[in-house]
Amino acid sequence: MKGKPTFHQIKGLFTEYKLTPQRKAVLEVFLENKDEHLSAEEVLRLSQEKNSDIGFATVYRALDLFEELDIIHKMNFGDGKSRYELNQMEREHHHHHLVCLSCHEIIEVKDDLLSRLETNIAQEHNFDITDHRLQFYGYCYKCRDHKETT
Amino acid sequence: MKGKPTFHQIKGLFTEYKLTPQRKAVLEVFLENKDEHLSAEEVLRLSQEKNSDIGFATVYRALDLFEELDIIHKMNFGDGKSRYELNQMEREHHHHHLVCLSCHEIIEVKDDLLSRLETNIAQEHNFDITDHRLQFYGYCYKCRDHKETT
DNA sequence: GTCGCTGCAAAGCTTTTGCATTAGA
DNA sequence: TCTAATGCAAAAGCTTTGCAGCGAC
């Protein structure tokens, strides 16, 4: 469980904003789905299972707020909707995504061999890098096998 | 100019599809803006400057077709609209993007130190990688300097 | 009582689709 | 001629916004 923030760690961030029941529900959804890449719709549905009184507008407003507080971050895998993921709080937080072009499964890669590359690029381009996103596209073993045997 | 496809190279791909004036206009727009990351709206505007008779539907349909023919590819930098870029045709075609969080400039990085990482990850996860996208987020030197001096 | 948060519904964007018309080979 | 491509406008997502009401402090 190392590298994953807890509810109480995050709660401390809410000094100038209220941690309302709706926001709490959204937060819990992320904490209980740490390895998912949730769409706004999924966040709404899962939040409603906890707290029947929440609508799309509130979900989107909570997502905006949480992104600003660096609790989550927004991603895009090219399916027309934004997806959101809990931020890891440790230094070794980087991970990448394998996106299967056939079954659309998204697999996480824990590796972070990118730090050296990042340092090089930052120096060369005189650019302060604060974050990166890396997606690999291709075919997972299931889809590849299926293609080969048919 | 190495590594950039020419009009005649691409024209050869149109064996089963018609290279209509509209598609030709869109294609030329990409060839004349090789280092841009154009939105559909920009493609429409630039195409209209060449050929007054083209609408949004045709632009989107051309973009879909060109993506399928691997002439361009779709990207997303998180501003709510898809952006399109001409594909390079050589092997050494990979490049990455530095996205400035302050002025939103997008800088290209030609480097491709990712191949070894890609090989490792493909083996480890039993995944056929066909492509990758890498974005670095941070602050370009202009914005950084501006922040430091204010 | 005040100020921020919420829900609803409407509006705003980008992108897709249906259909009648046009045009290329 | 015959099929594919186009334009227009409508529709279909996803996301944002306006506003009145509600609730926490």
mmCIF file of C-alpha atoms (C1' of nucleotides) in Angstrom:
data_model
loop_
_atom_site.group_PDB
_atom_site.id
_atom_site.type_symbol
_atom_site.label_atom_id
_atom_site.label_comp_id
_atom_site.label_asym_id
_atom_site.label_seq_id
_atom_site.Cartn_x
_atom_site.Cartn_y
_atom_site.Cartn_z
ATOM 1 C CA MET A 1 0.000 0.000 0.000
ATOM 2 C CA LYS A 2 3.048 2.199 -0.038
ATOM 3 C CA GLY A 3 2.865 5.095 -2.443
ATOM 4 C CA LYS A 4 -0.882 5.495 -2.157
ATOM 5 C CA PRO A 5 -2.363 8.392 -0.215
ATOM 6 C CA THR A 6 -4.842 7.723 2.555
ATOM 7 C CA PHE A 7 -8.066 9.505 3.246
ATOM 8 C CA HIS A 8 -6.609 11.331 6.229
ATOM 9 C CA GLN A 9 -3.581 12.531 4.314
ATOM 10 C CA ILE A 10 -5.881 14.066 1.747
ATOM 11 C CA LYS A 11 -8.351 15.419 4.251
ATOM 12 C CA GLY A 12 -5.632 17.744 5.509
ATOM 13 C CA LEU A 13 -5.598 19.487 2.150
ATOM 14 C CA PHE A 14 -9.103 20.773 2.683
ATOM 15 C CA THR A 15 -8.283 23.875 4.646
ATOM 16 C CA GLU A 16 -9.897 26.478 2.445
ATOM 17 C CA TYR A 17 -12.480 24.216 0.832
ATOM 18 C CA LYS A 18 -15.260 22.312 2.461
ATOM 19 C CA LEU A 19 -15.175 18.570 2.425
ATOM 20 C CA THR A 20 -18.881 18.155 1.764
ATOM 21 C CA PRO A 21 -20.625 14.759 1.651
ATOM 22 C CA GLN A 22 -20.585 14.908 -2.147
ATOM 23 C CA ARG A 23 -16.873 15.654 -2.353
ATOM 24 C CA LYS A 24 -16.220 13.009 0.256
ATOM 25 C CA ALA A 25 -18.094 10.461 -1.832
ATOM 26 C CA VAL A 26 -16.073 11.328 -4.927
ATOM 27 C CA LEU A 27 -12.857 11.138 -2.943
ATOM 28 C CA GLU A 28 -13.752 7.733 -1.556
ATOM 29 C CA VAL A 29 -14.534 6.507 -5.035
ATOM 30 C CA PHE A 30 -10.997 7.323 -6.077
ATOM 31 C CA LEU A 31 -9.472 5.836 -2.944
ATOM 32 C CA GLU A 32 -11.411 2.624 -3.490
ATOM 33 C CA ASN A 33 -10.506 2.453 -7.165
ATOM 34 C CA LYS A 34 -6.849 3.344 -6.976
ATOM 35 C CA ASP A 35 -5.797 1.560 -10.116
ATOM 36 C CA GLU A 36 -8.719 2.554 -12.306
ATOM 37 C CA HIS A 37 -8.959 5.286 -14.894
ATOM 38 C CA LEU A 38 -12.439 6.537 -14.218
ATOM 39 C CA SER A 39 -14.568 8.621 -16.534
ATOM 40 C CA ALA A 40 -16.805 11.331 -15.109
ATOM 41 C CA GLU A 41 -19.774 9.085 -15.730
ATOM 42 C CA GLU A 42 -18.222 6.250 -13.744
ATOM 43 C CA VAL A 43 -17.359 8.612 -10.931
ATOM 44 C CA LEU A 44 -20.967 9.783 -10.882
ATOM 45 C CA ARG A 45 -22.333 6.254 -10.806
ATOM 46 C CA LEU A 46 -19.966 5.068 -8.087
ATOM 47 C CA SER A 47 -20.572 8.200 -6.041
ATOM 48 C CA GLN A 48 -24.304 7.778 -6.285
ATOM 49 C CA GLU A 49 -23.956 4.315 -4.788
ATOM 50 C CA LYS A 50 -22.569 6.035 -1.710
ATOM 51 C CA ASN A 51 -24.596 9.201 -1.683
ATOM 52 C CA SER A 52 -27.757 9.330 -3.738
ATOM 53 C CA ASP A 53 -27.714 13.118 -3.848
ATOM 54 C CA ILE A 54 -25.097 14.050 -6.365
ATOM 55 C CA GLY A 55 -25.328 15.182 -9.958
ATOM 56 C CA PHE A 56 -23.054 15.595 -12.944
ATOM 57 C CA ALA A 57 -22.340 19.256 -12.288
ATOM 58 C CA THR A 58 -21.085 18.522 -8.805
ATOM 59 C CA VAL A 59 -18.954 15.649 -10.032
ATOM 60 C CA TYR A 60 -17.308 17.825 -12.651
ATOM 61 C CA ARG A 61 -16.799 20.621 -10.150
ATOM 62 C CA ALA A 62 -15.258 18.181 -7.685
ATOM 63 C CA LEU A 63 -12.993 16.769 -10.381
ATOM 64 C CA ASP A 64 -11.803 20.274 -11.249
ATOM 65 C CA LEU A 65 -11.143 21.050 -7.623
ATOM 66 C CA PHE A 66 -9.342 17.786 -6.962
ATOM 67 C CA GLU A 67 -7.193 18.326 -9.994
ATOM 68 C CA GLU A 68 -6.240 21.764 -8.758
ATOM 69 C CA LEU A 69 -5.358 20.297 -5.374
ATOM 70 C CA ASP A 70 -3.255 17.669 -7.151
ATOM 71 C CA ILE A 71 -5.287 14.845 -5.699
ATOM 72 C CA ILE A 72 -6.158 13.441 -9.099
ATOM 73 C CA HIS A 73 -5.108 14.109 -12.647
ATOM 74 C CA LYS A 74 -6.920 14.155 -15.931
ATOM 75 C CA MET A 75 -5.953 11.908 -18.791
ATOM 76 C CA ASN A 76 -7.099 11.180 -22.278
ATOM 77 C CA PHE A 77 -6.794 7.877 -24.075
ATOM 78 C CA GLY A 78 -8.508 9.016 -27.233
ATOM 79 C CA ASP A 79 -12.010 7.673 -26.620
ATOM 80 C CA GLY A 80 -13.646 11.082 -26.491
ATOM 81 C CA LYS A 81 -13.964 11.387 -22.754
ATOM 82 C CA SER A 82 -11.584 12.479 -20.050
ATOM 83 C CA ARG A 83 -10.454 9.958 -17.496
ATOM 84 C CA TYR A 84 -9.256 10.638 -13.995
ATOM 85 C CA GLU A 85 -6.797 8.838 -11.779
ATOM 86 C CA LEU A 86 -5.633 9.238 -8.198
ATOM 87 C CA ASN A 87 -2.214 10.827 -7.901
ATOM 88 C CA GLN A 88 0.438 8.919 -6.096
ATOM 89 C CA MET A 89 2.184 10.952 -3.461
ATOM 90 C CA GLU A 90 5.620 9.380 -3.270
ATOM 91 C CA ARG A 91 8.583 10.246 -5.406
ATOM 92 C CA GLU A 92 8.502 6.918 -7.222
ATOM 93 C CA HIS A 93 5.096 7.811 -8.540
ATOM 94 C CA HIS A 94 5.574 7.470 -12.233
ATOM 95 C CA HIS A 95 3.848 4.858 -14.258
ATOM 96 C CA HIS A 96 2.861 4.498 -17.863
ATOM 97 C CA HIS A 97 0.007 3.010 -19.805
ATOM 98 C CA LEU A 98 -0.257 0.251 -22.356
ATOM 99 C CA VAL A 99 -3.388 0.852 -24.415
ATOM 100 C CA CYS A 100 -4.596 -2.151 -26.394
ATOM 101 C CA LEU A 101 -5.923 -1.021 -29.753
ATOM 102 C CA SER A 102 -8.062 -4.131 -30.038
ATOM 103 C CA CYS A 103 -9.812 -4.711 -26.704
ATOM 104 C CA HIS A 104 -9.057 -1.218 -25.309
ATOM 105 C CA GLU A 105 -7.771 -2.605 -22.061
ATOM 106 C CA ILE A 106 -5.413 -0.276 -20.247
ATOM 107 C CA ILE A 107 -2.479 -1.921 -18.505
ATOM 108 C CA GLU A 108 -0.225 -0.102 -16.084
ATOM 109 C CA VAL A 109 3.545 -0.197 -16.245
ATOM 110 C CA LYS A 110 5.279 0.580 -12.990
ATOM 111 C CA ASP A 111 8.684 1.146 -14.491
ATOM 112 C CA ASP A 112 10.233 4.575 -14.464
ATOM 113 C CA LEU A 113 13.289 4.470 -16.628
ATOM 114 C CA LEU A 114 12.318 7.854 -17.908
ATOM 115 C CA SER A 115 14.022 9.978 -15.271
ATOM 116 C CA ARG A 116 17.346 10.113 -17.065
ATOM 117 C CA LEU A 117 15.713 10.918 -20.367
ATOM 118 C CA GLU A 118 13.715 13.601 -18.595
ATOM 119 C CA THR A 119 16.844 15.186 -17.172
ATOM 120 C CA ASN A 120 18.520 15.238 -20.569
ATOM 121 C CA ILE A 121 15.562 16.782 -22.301
ATOM 122 C CA ALA A 122 15.030 19.366 -19.580
ATOM 123 C CA GLN A 123 18.641 20.558 -19.913
ATOM 124 C CA GLU A 124 18.705 20.499 -23.676
ATOM 125 C CA HIS A 125 15.496 22.478 -24.078
ATOM 126 C CA ASN A 126 15.795 24.678 -21.027
ATOM 127 C CA PHE A 127 12.411 23.470 -19.844
ATOM 128 C CA ASP A 128 11.269 22.779 -16.272
ATOM 129 C CA ILE A 129 9.601 19.404 -16.426
ATOM 130 C CA THR A 130 7.080 18.849 -13.663
ATOM 131 C CA ASP A 131 5.286 15.798 -14.989
ATOM 132 C CA HIS A 132 5.029 13.452 -17.913
ATOM 133 C CA ARG A 133 2.546 11.132 -19.562
ATOM 134 C CA LEU A 134 3.552 8.150 -21.605
ATOM 135 C CA GLN A 135 1.219 5.870 -23.500
ATOM 136 C CA PHE A 136 2.209 2.849 -25.528
ATOM 137 C CA TYR A 137 -0.248 1.661 -28.135
ATOM 138 C CA GLY A 138 -0.341 -1.882 -29.491
ATOM 139 C CA TYR A 139 -1.855 -5.263 -28.847
ATOM 140 C CA CYS A 140 -2.021 -7.174 -25.592
ATOM 141 C CA TYR A 141 -1.136 -10.852 -25.541
ATOM 142 C CA LYS A 142 -4.776 -11.912 -25.520
ATOM 143 C CA CYS A 143 -5.655 -9.963 -28.646
ATOM 144 C CA ARG A 144 -2.419 -10.852 -30.362
ATOM 145 C CA ASP A 145 -2.953 -14.567 -29.725
ATOM 146 C CA HIS A 146 -6.497 -14.297 -30.935
ATOM 147 C CA LYS A 147 -5.406 -12.627 -34.115
ATOM 148 C CA GLU A 148 -2.711 -15.233 -34.755
ATOM 149 C CA THR A 149 -5.006 -18.220 -34.307
ATOM 150 C CA THR A 150 -7.829 -16.916 -36.469
ATOM 151 C CA MET B 1 13.545 17.762 -45.342
ATOM 152 C CA LYS B 2 14.447 14.131 -44.706
ATOM 153 C CA GLY B 3 11.860 12.157 -42.830
ATOM 154 C CA LYS B 4 8.929 14.140 -44.163
ATOM 155 C CA PRO B 5 6.631 12.627 -46.750
ATOM 156 C CA THR B 6 5.979 14.403 -50.016
ATOM 157 C CA PHE B 7 2.707 14.887 -51.783
ATOM 158 C CA HIS B 8 3.557 12.306 -54.421
ATOM 159 C CA GLN B 9 4.552 9.692 -51.863
ATOM 160 C CA ILE B 10 1.180 10.087 -50.216
ATOM 161 C CA LYS B 11 -0.758 10.275 -53.456
ATOM 162 C CA GLY B 12 0.244 6.684 -54.146
ATOM 163 C CA LEU B 13 -1.740 5.582 -51.108
ATOM 164 C CA PHE B 14 -4.981 6.637 -52.731
ATOM 165 C CA THR B 15 -5.660 3.534 -54.730
ATOM 166 C CA GLU B 16 -9.044 2.633 -53.349
ATOM 167 C CA TYR B 17 -10.076 6.128 -52.306
ATOM 168 C CA LYS B 18 -10.575 9.177 -54.429
ATOM 169 C CA LEU B 19 -8.235 12.082 -53.998
ATOM 170 C CA THR B 20 -10.932 14.708 -54.339
ATOM 171 C CA PRO B 21 -10.212 18.460 -54.332
ATOM 172 C CA GLN B 22 -11.371 18.637 -50.728
ATOM 173 C CA ARG B 23 -9.102 15.832 -49.576
ATOM 174 C CA LYS B 24 -6.283 17.313 -51.602
ATOM 175 C CA ALA B 25 -6.759 20.639 -49.853
ATOM 176 C CA VAL B 26 -6.654 19.007 -46.427
ATOM 177 C CA LEU B 27 -3.582 17.042 -47.395
ATOM 178 C CA GLU B 28 -1.800 20.156 -48.610
ATOM 179 C CA VAL B 29 -2.648 21.906 -45.384
ATOM 180 C CA PHE B 30 -0.785 19.212 -43.475
ATOM 181 C CA LEU B 31 2.132 19.207 -45.882
ATOM 182 C CA GLU B 32 2.451 22.964 -45.564
ATOM 183 C CA ASN B 33 2.188 22.874 -41.776
ATOM 184 C CA LYS B 34 4.429 19.947 -41.019
ATOM 185 C CA ASP B 35 5.381 20.990 -37.540
ATOM 186 C CA GLU B 36 1.984 22.166 -36.369
ATOM 187 C CA HIS B 37 -0.560 20.368 -34.267
ATOM 188 C CA LEU B 38 -3.732 21.421 -36.019
ATOM 189 C CA SER B 39 -7.239 21.258 -34.638
ATOM 190 C CA ALA B 40 -10.149 20.349 -36.915
ATOM 191 C CA GLU B 41 -11.190 23.970 -36.910
ATOM 192 C CA GLU B 42 -7.752 25.108 -38.062
ATOM 193 C CA VAL B 43 -7.716 22.462 -40.762
ATOM 194 C CA LEU B 44 -11.103 23.707 -41.960
ATOM 195 C CA ARG B 45 -9.987 27.325 -42.024
ATOM 196 C CA LEU B 46 -6.730 26.602 -43.829
ATOM 197 C CA SER B 47 -8.462 24.294 -46.303
ATOM 198 C CA GLN B 48 -11.068 26.906 -47.063
ATOM 199 C CA GLU B 49 -8.302 29.307 -48.020
ATOM 200 C CA LYS B 50 -7.396 26.842 -50.755
ATOM 201 C CA ASN B 51 -10.806 25.517 -51.701
ATOM 202 C CA SER B 52 -13.840 27.511 -50.685
ATOM 203 C CA ASP B 53 -16.123 24.496 -50.961
ATOM 204 C CA ILE B 54 -15.441 22.399 -47.899
ATOM 205 C CA GLY B 55 -17.335 21.957 -44.659
ATOM 206 C CA PHE B 56 -16.753 20.551 -41.214
ATOM 207 C CA ALA B 57 -18.219 17.141 -42.023
ATOM 208 C CA THR B 58 -15.827 16.649 -44.899
ATOM 209 C CA VAL B 59 -12.878 17.767 -42.833
ATOM 210 C CA TYR B 60 -13.704 15.286 -40.099
ATOM 211 C CA ARG B 61 -14.275 12.545 -42.639
ATOM 212 C CA ALA B 62 -10.959 13.327 -44.304
ATOM 213 C CA LEU B 63 -9.197 13.332 -40.945
ATOM 214 C CA ASP B 64 -10.635 9.910 -40.153
ATOM 215 C CA LEU B 65 -9.575 8.576 -43.507
ATOM 216 C CA PHE B 66 -6.081 10.019 -43.282
ATOM 217 C CA GLU B 67 -5.676 8.565 -39.852
ATOM 218 C CA GLU B 68 -6.676 5.153 -41.137
ATOM 219 C CA LEU B 69 -4.165 5.488 -43.967
ATOM 220 C CA ASP B 70 -1.535 6.446 -41.391
ATOM 221 C CA ILE B 71 -0.939 9.791 -43.043
ATOM 222 C CA ILE B 72 -1.726 11.725 -39.887
ATOM 223 C CA HIS B 73 -2.370 10.861 -36.280
ATOM 224 C CA LYS B 74 -4.698 12.206 -33.670
ATOM 225 C CA MET B 75 -3.443 13.648 -30.409
ATOM 226 C CA ASN B 76 -4.854 15.232 -27.342
ATOM 227 C CA PHE B 77 -3.138 17.796 -25.179
ATOM 228 C CA GLY B 78 -6.014 18.233 -22.789
ATOM 229 C CA ASP B 79 -7.614 21.365 -24.214
ATOM 230 C CA GLY B 80 -10.868 19.645 -25.136
ATOM 231 C CA LYS B 81 -10.215 19.268 -28.831
ATOM 232 C CA SER B 82 -8.329 16.709 -30.860
ATOM 233 C CA ARG B 83 -5.246 17.796 -32.698
ATOM 234 C CA TYR B 84 -3.755 16.236 -35.795
ATOM 235 C CA GLU B 85 -0.209 15.966 -37.013
ATOM 236 C CA LEU B 86 1.441 14.631 -40.147
ATOM 237 C CA ASN B 87 3.113 11.275 -39.647
ATOM 238 C CA GLN B 88 6.747 10.941 -40.441
ATOM 239 C CA MET B 89 7.477 8.038 -42.723
ATOM 240 C CA GLU B 90 11.010 7.070 -41.769
ATOM 241 C CA ARG B 91 12.000 4.709 -39.023
ATOM 242 C CA GLU B 92 13.500 7.449 -36.903
ATOM 243 C CA HIS B 93 10.116 9.058 -36.736
ATOM 244 C CA HIS B 94 9.581 9.344 -33.041
ATOM 245 C CA HIS B 95 9.341 12.624 -31.286
ATOM 246 C CA HIS B 96 7.820 13.854 -28.081
ATOM 247 C CA HIS B 97 6.109 16.983 -26.871
ATOM 248 C CA LEU B 98 6.916 19.515 -24.209
ATOM 249 C CA VAL B 99 3.686 21.188 -23.172
ATOM 250 C CA CYS B 100 4.116 24.463 -21.306
ATOM 251 C CA LEU B 101 1.501 24.718 -18.579
ATOM 252 C CA SER B 102 1.787 28.498 -18.570
ATOM 253 C CA CYS B 103 1.798 29.722 -22.183
ATOM 254 C CA HIS B 104 0.553 26.409 -23.662
ATOM 255 C CA GLU B 105 3.266 26.372 -26.258
ATOM 256 C CA ILE B 106 4.038 22.922 -27.581
ATOM 257 C CA ILE B 107 7.691 22.226 -28.266
ATOM 258 C CA GLU B 108 8.894 19.175 -30.157
ATOM 259 C CA VAL B 109 11.679 16.930 -28.951
ATOM 260 C CA LYS B 110 13.372 14.946 -31.661
ATOM 261 C CA ASP B 111 15.120 12.523 -29.370
ATOM 262 C CA ASP B 112 14.112 8.908 -29.268
ATOM 263 C CA LEU B 113 15.840 7.284 -26.356
ATOM 264 C CA LEU B 114 12.688 5.352 -25.747
ATOM 265 C CA SER B 115 13.356 2.378 -27.989
ATOM 266 C CA ARG B 116 15.207 0.391 -25.365
ATOM 267 C CA LEU B 117 12.570 1.124 -22.751
ATOM 268 C CA GLU B 118 9.948 0.077 -25.260
ATOM 269 C CA THR B 119 11.654 -3.242 -25.906
ATOM 270 C CA ASN B 120 11.911 -3.979 -22.200
ATOM 271 C CA ILE B 121 8.296 -3.175 -21.522
ATOM 272 C CA ALA B 122 7.056 -5.146 -24.517
ATOM 273 C CA GLN B 123 8.871 -8.249 -23.318
ATOM 274 C CA GLU B 124 7.915 -7.864 -19.703
ATOM 275 C CA HIS B 125 4.221 -7.393 -20.395
ATOM 276 C CA ASN B 126 3.915 -9.610 -23.453
ATOM 277 C CA PHE B 127 2.512 -6.691 -25.405
ATOM 278 C CA ASP B 128 3.083 -5.810 -29.067
ATOM 279 C CA ILE B 129 3.915 -2.127 -29.073
ATOM 280 C CA THR B 130 3.152 -0.401 -32.344
ATOM 281 C CA ASP B 131 3.384 3.212 -31.292
ATOM 282 C CA HIS B 132 3.860 5.504 -28.347
ATOM 283 C CA ARG B 133 3.045 9.014 -27.227
ATOM 284 C CA LEU B 134 5.034 10.936 -24.703
ATOM 285 C CA GLN B 135 4.214 14.344 -23.313
ATOM 286 C CA PHE B 136 6.246 16.267 -20.787
ATOM 287 C CA TYR B 137 4.458 18.959 -18.846
ATOM 288 C CA GLY B 138 6.205 21.889 -17.213
ATOM 289 C CA TYR B 139 7.379 25.410 -17.889
ATOM 290 C CA CYS B 140 9.345 26.688 -20.845
ATOM 291 C CA TYR B 141 12.278 29.013 -20.257
ATOM 292 C CA LYS B 142 10.273 32.099 -21.153
ATOM 293 C CA CYS B 143 7.570 31.418 -18.621
ATOM 294 C CA ARG B 144 10.011 30.237 -16.006
ATOM 295 C CA ASP B 145 12.100 33.390 -16.333
ATOM 296 C CA HIS B 146 8.992 35.488 -16.180
ATOM 297 C CA LYS B 147 7.883 33.784 -13.008
ATOM 298 C CA GLU B 148 11.282 34.171 -11.390
ATOM 299 C CA THR B 149 11.580 37.867 -12.103
ATOM 300 C CA THR B 150 8.117 38.825 -10.901
ATOM 301 C "C1'" DG C 1 -26.983 35.777 8.229
ATOM 302 C "C1'" DT C 2 -23.407 34.918 5.103
ATOM 303 C "C1'" DC C 3 -21.018 32.574 1.816
ATOM 304 C "C1'" DG C 4 -20.017 28.601 -0.444
ATOM 305 C "C1'" DC C 5 -21.940 24.328 -2.406
ATOM 306 C "C1'" DT C 6 -25.508 21.830 -4.849
ATOM 307 C "C1'" DG C 7 -28.982 20.282 -8.353
ATOM 308 C "C1'" DC C 8 -31.328 21.067 -12.310
ATOM 309 C "C1'" DA C 9 -31.680 22.406 -16.732
ATOM 310 C "C1'" DA C 10 -29.970 24.898 -20.390
ATOM 311 C "C1'" DA C 11 -26.253 26.045 -23.146
ATOM 312 C "C1'" DG C 12 -21.668 25.363 -25.309
ATOM 313 C "C1'" DC C 13 -18.280 22.691 -27.613
ATOM 314 C "C1'" DT C 14 -16.506 19.292 -30.516
ATOM 315 C "C1'" DT C 15 -17.608 15.501 -33.332
ATOM 316 C "C1'" DT C 16 -20.798 12.328 -35.819
ATOM 317 C "C1'" DT C 17 -24.676 11.101 -38.718
ATOM 318 C "C1'" DG C 18 -28.713 11.151 -42.151
ATOM 319 C "C1'" DC C 19 -29.947 12.300 -46.435
ATOM 320 C "C1'" DA C 20 -30.499 14.512 -50.706
ATOM 321 C "C1'" DT C 21 -27.339 16.152 -54.183
ATOM 322 C "C1'" DT C 22 -23.165 16.270 -56.809
ATOM 323 C "C1'" DA C 23 -19.189 14.745 -59.123
ATOM 324 C "C1'" DG C 24 -15.343 11.765 -60.289
ATOM 325 C "C1'" DA C 25 -13.651 7.505 -63.082
ATOM 326 C "C1'" DT D 1 -23.664 5.452 -65.480
ATOM 327 C "C1'" DC D 2 -22.792 4.220 -61.009
ATOM 328 C "C1'" DT D 3 -20.834 4.519 -56.812
ATOM 329 C "C1'" DA D 4 -18.479 7.258 -53.633
ATOM 330 C "C1'" DA D 5 -17.944 11.836 -51.669
ATOM 331 C "C1'" DT D 6 -19.926 16.184 -50.253
ATOM 332 C "C1'" DG D 7 -22.707 19.816 -47.807
ATOM 333 C "C1'" DC D 8 -26.049 21.059 -44.834
ATOM 334 C "C1'" DA D 9 -28.315 20.695 -40.799
ATOM 335 C "C1'" DA D 10 -29.631 18.055 -37.119
ATOM 336 C "C1'" DA D 11 -28.218 15.177 -33.487
ATOM 337 C "C1'" DA D 12 -25.213 13.226 -30.283
ATOM 338 C "C1'" DG D 13 -21.927 13.061 -26.942
ATOM 339 C "C1'" DC D 14 -19.134 15.346 -23.095
ATOM 340 C "C1'" DT D 15 -18.516 19.339 -20.261
ATOM 341 C "C1'" DT D 16 -19.598 23.959 -18.436
ATOM 342 C "C1'" DT D 17 -22.561 27.534 -16.682
ATOM 343 C "C1'" DG D 18 -26.603 30.260 -14.649
ATOM 344 C "C1'" DC D 19 -29.428 30.502 -11.082
ATOM 345 C "C1'" DA D 20 -32.339 29.650 -7.312
ATOM 346 C "C1'" DG D 21 -32.300 27.120 -3.175
ATOM 347 C "C1'" DC D 22 -29.939 24.822 0.554
ATOM 348 C "C1'" DG D 23 -26.750 24.085 4.238
ATOM 349 C "C1'" DA D 24 -22.715 24.586 7.183
ATOM 350 C "C1'" DC D 25 -20.595 27.584 10.364
#
